[in-house]
Coordinates of C-alpha atoms and ligand atoms in Angstrom, one line a residue:
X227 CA 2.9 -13.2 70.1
X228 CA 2.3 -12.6 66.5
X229 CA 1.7 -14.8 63.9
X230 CA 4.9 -14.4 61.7
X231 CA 6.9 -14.6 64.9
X232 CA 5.4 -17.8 66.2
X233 CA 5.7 -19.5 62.7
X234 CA 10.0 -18.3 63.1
X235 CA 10.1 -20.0 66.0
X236 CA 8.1 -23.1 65.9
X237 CA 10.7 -25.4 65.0
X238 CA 13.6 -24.5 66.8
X239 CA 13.8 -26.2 70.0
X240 CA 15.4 -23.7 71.7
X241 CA 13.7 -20.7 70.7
X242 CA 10.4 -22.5 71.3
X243 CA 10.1 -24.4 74.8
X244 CA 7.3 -26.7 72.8
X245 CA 9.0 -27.2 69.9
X246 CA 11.7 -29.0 72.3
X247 CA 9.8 -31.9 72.4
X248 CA 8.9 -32.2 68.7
X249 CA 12.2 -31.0 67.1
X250 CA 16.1 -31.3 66.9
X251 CA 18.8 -29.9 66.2
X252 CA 22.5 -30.6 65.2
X253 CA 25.4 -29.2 65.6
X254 CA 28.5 -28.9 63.5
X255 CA 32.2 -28.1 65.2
X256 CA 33.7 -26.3 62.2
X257 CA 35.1 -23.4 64.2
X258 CA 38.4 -24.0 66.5
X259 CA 39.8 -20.6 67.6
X260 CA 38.9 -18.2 69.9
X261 CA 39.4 -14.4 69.8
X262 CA 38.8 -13.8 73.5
X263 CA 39.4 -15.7 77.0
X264 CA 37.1 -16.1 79.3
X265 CA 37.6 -17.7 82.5
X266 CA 35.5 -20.6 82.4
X267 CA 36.9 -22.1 79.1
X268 CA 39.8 -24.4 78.9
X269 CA 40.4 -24.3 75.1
X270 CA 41.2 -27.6 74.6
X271 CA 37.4 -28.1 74.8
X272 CA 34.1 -27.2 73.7
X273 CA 32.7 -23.5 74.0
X274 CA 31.3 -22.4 77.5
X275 CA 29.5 -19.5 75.8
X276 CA 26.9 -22.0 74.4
X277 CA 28.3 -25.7 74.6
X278 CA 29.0 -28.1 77.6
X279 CA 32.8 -26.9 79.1
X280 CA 35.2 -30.3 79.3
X281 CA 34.0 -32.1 75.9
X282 CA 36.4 -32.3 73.5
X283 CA 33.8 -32.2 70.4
X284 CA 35.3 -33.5 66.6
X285 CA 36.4 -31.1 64.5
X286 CA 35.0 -30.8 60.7
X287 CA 36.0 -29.4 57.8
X288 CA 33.0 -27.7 56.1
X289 CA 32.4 -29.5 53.5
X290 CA 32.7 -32.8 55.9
X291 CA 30.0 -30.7 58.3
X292 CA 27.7 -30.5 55.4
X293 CA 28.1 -33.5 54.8
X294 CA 26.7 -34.9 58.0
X295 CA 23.9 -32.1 57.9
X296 CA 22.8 -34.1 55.2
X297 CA 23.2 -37.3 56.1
X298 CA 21.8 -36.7 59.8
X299 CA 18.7 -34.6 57.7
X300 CA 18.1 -37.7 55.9
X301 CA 18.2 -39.8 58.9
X302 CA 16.4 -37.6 61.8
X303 CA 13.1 -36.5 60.5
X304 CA 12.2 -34.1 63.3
X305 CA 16.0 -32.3 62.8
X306 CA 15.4 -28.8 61.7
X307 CA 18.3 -26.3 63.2
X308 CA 22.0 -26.4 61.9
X309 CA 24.0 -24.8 64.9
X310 CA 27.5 -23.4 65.0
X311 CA 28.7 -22.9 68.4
X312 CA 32.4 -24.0 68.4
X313 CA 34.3 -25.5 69.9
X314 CA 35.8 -21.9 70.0
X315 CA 33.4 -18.9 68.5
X316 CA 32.5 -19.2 65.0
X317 CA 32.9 -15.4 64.5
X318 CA 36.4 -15.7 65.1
X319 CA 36.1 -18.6 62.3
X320 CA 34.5 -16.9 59.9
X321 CA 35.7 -18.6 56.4
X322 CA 35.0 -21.8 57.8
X323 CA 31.6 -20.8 59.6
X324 CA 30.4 -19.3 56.8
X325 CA 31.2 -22.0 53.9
X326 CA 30.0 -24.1 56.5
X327 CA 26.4 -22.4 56.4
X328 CA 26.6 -21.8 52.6
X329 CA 27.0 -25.8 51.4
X330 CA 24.2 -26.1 53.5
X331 CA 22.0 -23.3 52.3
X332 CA 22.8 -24.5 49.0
X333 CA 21.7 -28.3 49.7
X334 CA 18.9 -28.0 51.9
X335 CA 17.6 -24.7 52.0
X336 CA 14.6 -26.3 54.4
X337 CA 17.1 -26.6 57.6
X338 CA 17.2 -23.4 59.7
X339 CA 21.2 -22.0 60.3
X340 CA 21.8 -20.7 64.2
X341 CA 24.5 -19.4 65.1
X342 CA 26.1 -18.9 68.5
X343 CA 29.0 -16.1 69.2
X344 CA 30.9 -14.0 72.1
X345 CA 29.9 -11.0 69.8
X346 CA 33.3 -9.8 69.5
X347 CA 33.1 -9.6 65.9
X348 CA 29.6 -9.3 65.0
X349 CA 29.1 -6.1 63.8
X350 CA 31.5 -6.8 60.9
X351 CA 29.0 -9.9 59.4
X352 CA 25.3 -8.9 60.1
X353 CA 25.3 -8.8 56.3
X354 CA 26.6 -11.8 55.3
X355 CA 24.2 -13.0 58.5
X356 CA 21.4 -11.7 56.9
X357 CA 22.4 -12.6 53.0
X358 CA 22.3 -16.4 54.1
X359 CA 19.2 -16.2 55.9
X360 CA 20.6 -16.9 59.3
X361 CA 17.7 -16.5 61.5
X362 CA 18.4 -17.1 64.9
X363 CA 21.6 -16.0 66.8
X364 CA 22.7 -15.8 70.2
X365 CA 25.4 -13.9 71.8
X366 CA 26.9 -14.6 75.2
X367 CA 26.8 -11.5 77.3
X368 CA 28.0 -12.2 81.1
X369 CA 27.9 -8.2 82.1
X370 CA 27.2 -4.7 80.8
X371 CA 29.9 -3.3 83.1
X372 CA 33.5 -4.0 82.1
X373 CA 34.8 -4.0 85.8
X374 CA 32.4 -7.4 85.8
X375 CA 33.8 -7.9 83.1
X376 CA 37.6 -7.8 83.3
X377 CA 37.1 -10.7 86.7
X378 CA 35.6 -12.6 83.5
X379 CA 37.4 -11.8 80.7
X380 CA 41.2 -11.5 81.5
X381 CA 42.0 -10.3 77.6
X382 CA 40.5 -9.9 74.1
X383 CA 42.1 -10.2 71.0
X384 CA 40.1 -7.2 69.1
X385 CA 42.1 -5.5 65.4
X386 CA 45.7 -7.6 65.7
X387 CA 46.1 -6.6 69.0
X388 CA 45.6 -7.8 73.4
X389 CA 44.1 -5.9 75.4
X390 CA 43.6 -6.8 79.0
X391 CA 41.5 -6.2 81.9
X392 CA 39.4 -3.3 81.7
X393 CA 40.0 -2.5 78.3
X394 CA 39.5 -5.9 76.8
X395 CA 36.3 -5.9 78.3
X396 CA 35.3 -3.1 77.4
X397 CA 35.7 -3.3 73.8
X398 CA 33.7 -6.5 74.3
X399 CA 31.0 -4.5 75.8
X400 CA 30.7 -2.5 73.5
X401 CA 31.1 -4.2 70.5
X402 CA 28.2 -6.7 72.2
X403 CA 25.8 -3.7 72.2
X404 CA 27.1 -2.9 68.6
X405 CA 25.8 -6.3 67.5
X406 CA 22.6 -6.7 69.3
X407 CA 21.4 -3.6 67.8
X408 CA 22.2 -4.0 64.5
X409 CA 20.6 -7.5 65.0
X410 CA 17.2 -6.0 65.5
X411 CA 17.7 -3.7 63.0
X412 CA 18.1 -6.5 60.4
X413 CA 15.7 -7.9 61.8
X414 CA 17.7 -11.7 62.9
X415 CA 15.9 -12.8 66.2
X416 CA 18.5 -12.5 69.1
X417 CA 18.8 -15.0 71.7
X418 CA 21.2 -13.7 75.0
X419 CA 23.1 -16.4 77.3
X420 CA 24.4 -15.6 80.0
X421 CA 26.7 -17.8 82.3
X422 CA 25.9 -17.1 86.4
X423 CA 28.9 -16.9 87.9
X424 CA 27.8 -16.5 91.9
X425 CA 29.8 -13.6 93.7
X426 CA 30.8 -11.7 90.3
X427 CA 27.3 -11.8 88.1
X428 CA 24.8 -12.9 90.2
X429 CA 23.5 -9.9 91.1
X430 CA 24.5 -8.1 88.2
X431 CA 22.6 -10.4 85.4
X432 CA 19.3 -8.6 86.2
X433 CA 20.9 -5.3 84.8
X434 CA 22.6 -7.3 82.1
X435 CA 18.2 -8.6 81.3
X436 CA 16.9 -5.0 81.8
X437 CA 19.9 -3.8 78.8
X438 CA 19.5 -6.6 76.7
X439 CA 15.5 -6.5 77.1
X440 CA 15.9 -3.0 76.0
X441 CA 17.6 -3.6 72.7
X442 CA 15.7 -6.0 71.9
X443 CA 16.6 -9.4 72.9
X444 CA 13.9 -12.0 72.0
X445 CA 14.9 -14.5 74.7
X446 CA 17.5 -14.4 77.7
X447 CA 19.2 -17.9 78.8
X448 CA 20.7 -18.0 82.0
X449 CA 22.8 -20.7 82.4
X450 CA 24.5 -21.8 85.1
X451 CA 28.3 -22.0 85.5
X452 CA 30.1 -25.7 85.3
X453 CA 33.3 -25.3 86.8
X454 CA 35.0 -28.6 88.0
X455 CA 38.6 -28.6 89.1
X456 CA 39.6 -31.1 86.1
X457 CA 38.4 -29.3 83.3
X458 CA 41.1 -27.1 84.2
X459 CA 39.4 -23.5 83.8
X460 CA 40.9 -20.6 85.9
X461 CA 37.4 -20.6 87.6
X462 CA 37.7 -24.4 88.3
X463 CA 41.3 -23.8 89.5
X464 CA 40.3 -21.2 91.7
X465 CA 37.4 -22.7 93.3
X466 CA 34.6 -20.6 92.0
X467 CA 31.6 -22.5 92.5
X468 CA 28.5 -22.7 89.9
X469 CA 25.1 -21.5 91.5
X470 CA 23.0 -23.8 93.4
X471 CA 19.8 -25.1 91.4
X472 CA 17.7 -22.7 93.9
X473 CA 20.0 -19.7 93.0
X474 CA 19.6 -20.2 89.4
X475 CA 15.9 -20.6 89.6
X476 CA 15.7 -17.3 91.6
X477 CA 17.3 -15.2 89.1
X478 CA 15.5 -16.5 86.2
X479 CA 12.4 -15.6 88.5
X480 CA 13.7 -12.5 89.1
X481 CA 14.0 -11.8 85.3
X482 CA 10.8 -13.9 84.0
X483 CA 8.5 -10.6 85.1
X484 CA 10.6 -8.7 82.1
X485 CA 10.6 -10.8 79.6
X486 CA 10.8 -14.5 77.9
X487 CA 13.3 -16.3 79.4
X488 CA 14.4 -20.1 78.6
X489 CA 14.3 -22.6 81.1
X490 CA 14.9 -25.6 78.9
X491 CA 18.6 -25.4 77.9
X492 CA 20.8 -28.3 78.3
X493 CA 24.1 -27.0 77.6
X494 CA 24.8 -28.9 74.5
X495 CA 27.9 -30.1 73.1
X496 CA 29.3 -28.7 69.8
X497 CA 28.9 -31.8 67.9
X498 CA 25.1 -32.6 69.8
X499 CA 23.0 -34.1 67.9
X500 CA 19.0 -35.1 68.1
X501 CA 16.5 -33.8 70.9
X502 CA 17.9 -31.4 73.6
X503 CA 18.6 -33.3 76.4
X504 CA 19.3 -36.3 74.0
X505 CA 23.1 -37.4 72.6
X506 CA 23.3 -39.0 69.5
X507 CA 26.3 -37.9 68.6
X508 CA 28.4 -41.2 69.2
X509 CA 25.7 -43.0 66.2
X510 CA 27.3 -40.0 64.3
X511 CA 30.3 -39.8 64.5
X512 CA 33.2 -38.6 61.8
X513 CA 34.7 -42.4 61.2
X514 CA 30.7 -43.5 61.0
X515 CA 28.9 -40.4 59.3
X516 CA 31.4 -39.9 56.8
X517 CA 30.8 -43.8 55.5
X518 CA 26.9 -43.1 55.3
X519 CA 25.7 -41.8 52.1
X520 CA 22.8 -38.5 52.6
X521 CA 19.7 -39.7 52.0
X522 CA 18.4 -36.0 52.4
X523 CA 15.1 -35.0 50.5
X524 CA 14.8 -31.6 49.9
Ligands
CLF180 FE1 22.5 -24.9 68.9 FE2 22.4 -22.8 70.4 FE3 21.3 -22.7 68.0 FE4 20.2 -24.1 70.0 S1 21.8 -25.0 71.3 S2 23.4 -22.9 68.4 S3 20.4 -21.9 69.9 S4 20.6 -24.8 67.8 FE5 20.0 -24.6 72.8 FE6 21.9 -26.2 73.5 FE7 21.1 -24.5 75.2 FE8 22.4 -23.7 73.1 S5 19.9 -26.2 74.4 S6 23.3 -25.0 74.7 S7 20.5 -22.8 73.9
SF4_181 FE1 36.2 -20.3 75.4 FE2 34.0 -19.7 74.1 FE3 35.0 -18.0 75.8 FE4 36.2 -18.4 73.5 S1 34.2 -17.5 73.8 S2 37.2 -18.3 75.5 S3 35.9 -20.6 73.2 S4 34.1 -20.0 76.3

């Protein structure tokens, strides 16, 4: 890996398996609405795409979220990524996601700004992306086929109208392929989840690695799907199971030969806070973090 490369990703714990150990990140919920459905959120909670399903995570304003950027900045040392990744898709959010990212750009222009997305609508902000030197991104893509994709996706919400099935998913699709290129084009390092979703992806997610691989995804995330009857999902509802920890492995096996995949995720809430793997959110929380005055030294 080059130089310039390995310095973008050295502290960001989960573009970096090291950095993990070494570095944190926070995230902020600012973003509350969704503009597709898939079938392993509920939306009362957090985010499948990127955060633990069946947390319900606080919700910020932006300039509250800043706030606590700040004061957690101040406070964690080793915290060095700002995330957005819900509790519904930031894109679909963009005034608050993006005053969100600008207070902090403003006030600590050290801390890194990620972002997390379904993709549906970004195309339409690589620019503003790219203006507020949003680095890292990652868009969920669960297929490349929209007949996958309409047993996932059972409508989108794309230009003030629904479309469903087949046509929802397509649209997502293709405006997923829209955005991964013109990511690599602007030069934003791309990060791919994908959630396995045994009898309808499985087999399918090495395609979905070979595409994305192609485009120029940095690093592809295979996550597994959490789907327990009382988080109410239509795939807990239904049954669906999540892959077994050997299945998983496999298919991350069967994709490592092609390119960098991450092992480490831990399938963060959208308020997480501190080391992957590590919850601090409770010491933060809005009724505590919004008495504690930023101590942040820029
Ligand atoms: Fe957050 Fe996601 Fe940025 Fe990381 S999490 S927005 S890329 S700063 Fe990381 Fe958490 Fe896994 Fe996400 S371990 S769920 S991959
Ligand atoms: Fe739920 Fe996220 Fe899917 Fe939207 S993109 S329906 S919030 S999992």
């Amino acid at each position: 890996m080059d130089e310039k490369l390995q310095e973008r990703i050295a502290k960001h714990p989960c573009y970096s398996e090291d950095a993990h150990h070494h570095y944190a990140r926070m995230h902020v919920a600012v973003a509350p609405a969704c503009n597709i459905q898939c079938n392993y959120c509920n939306r009362k909670y957090d985010c499948a795409n990127e955060s633990r399903p069946g947390v319900v995570s606080e919700l910020l304003t932006p300039e509250e979220a800043a706030h606590k950027a700040l004061v957690i900045g101040g406070k964690i040392p080793q915290m060095t990524v700002v995330g957005i990744a819900g509790p519904g898709d930031p894109l679909a959010n963009p005034d608050k996601t993006f005053r969100t990212f600008e207070l902090i750009a403003e006030q600590a222009p050290d801390i890194k700004l990620c972002l997390s997305t379904n993709g549906l609508m970004l195309p339409d902000y690589i620019d503003r992306i790219k203006q507020l030197n949003i680095d890292h991104v990652t868009i969920t893509i669960n297929m490349v086929d929209p007949e996958i994709g309409a047993k996932i996706y059972p409508w989108v919400h794309y230009k003030r109208r629904r479309y469903r099935g087949i046509e929802g998913a397509r649209i997502l699709h293709e405006r997923q392929m829209e955005g991964l290129q013109a990511l690599k084009e602007a030069d934003i390092l791309c990060k791919v989840n994908s959630v396995m979703i045994p009898g309808i992806n499985d087999h399918h997610l090495v395609e979905v690695n070979r595409v994305i691989r192609e485009k120029g995804a940095f690093l592809h995330n295979i996550m597994p799907l959490i789907s327990a009857p009382e988080h109410g999902t239509h795939f807990g509802l239904t049954g669906q199971r999540g892959p077994t920890p050997k299945e998983l492995k496999e298919l991350q096996d069967n994709c490592s030969g092609n390119m960098k995949m991450m092992r480490h995720c831990r399938q963060c809430r959208a308020d997480a806070v501190g080391l992957l793997g590590e919850d601090r959110s409770q010491e933060f929380s809005k009724d505590k973090f919004l008495e504690m005055t930023p101590e942040y030294d820029v």
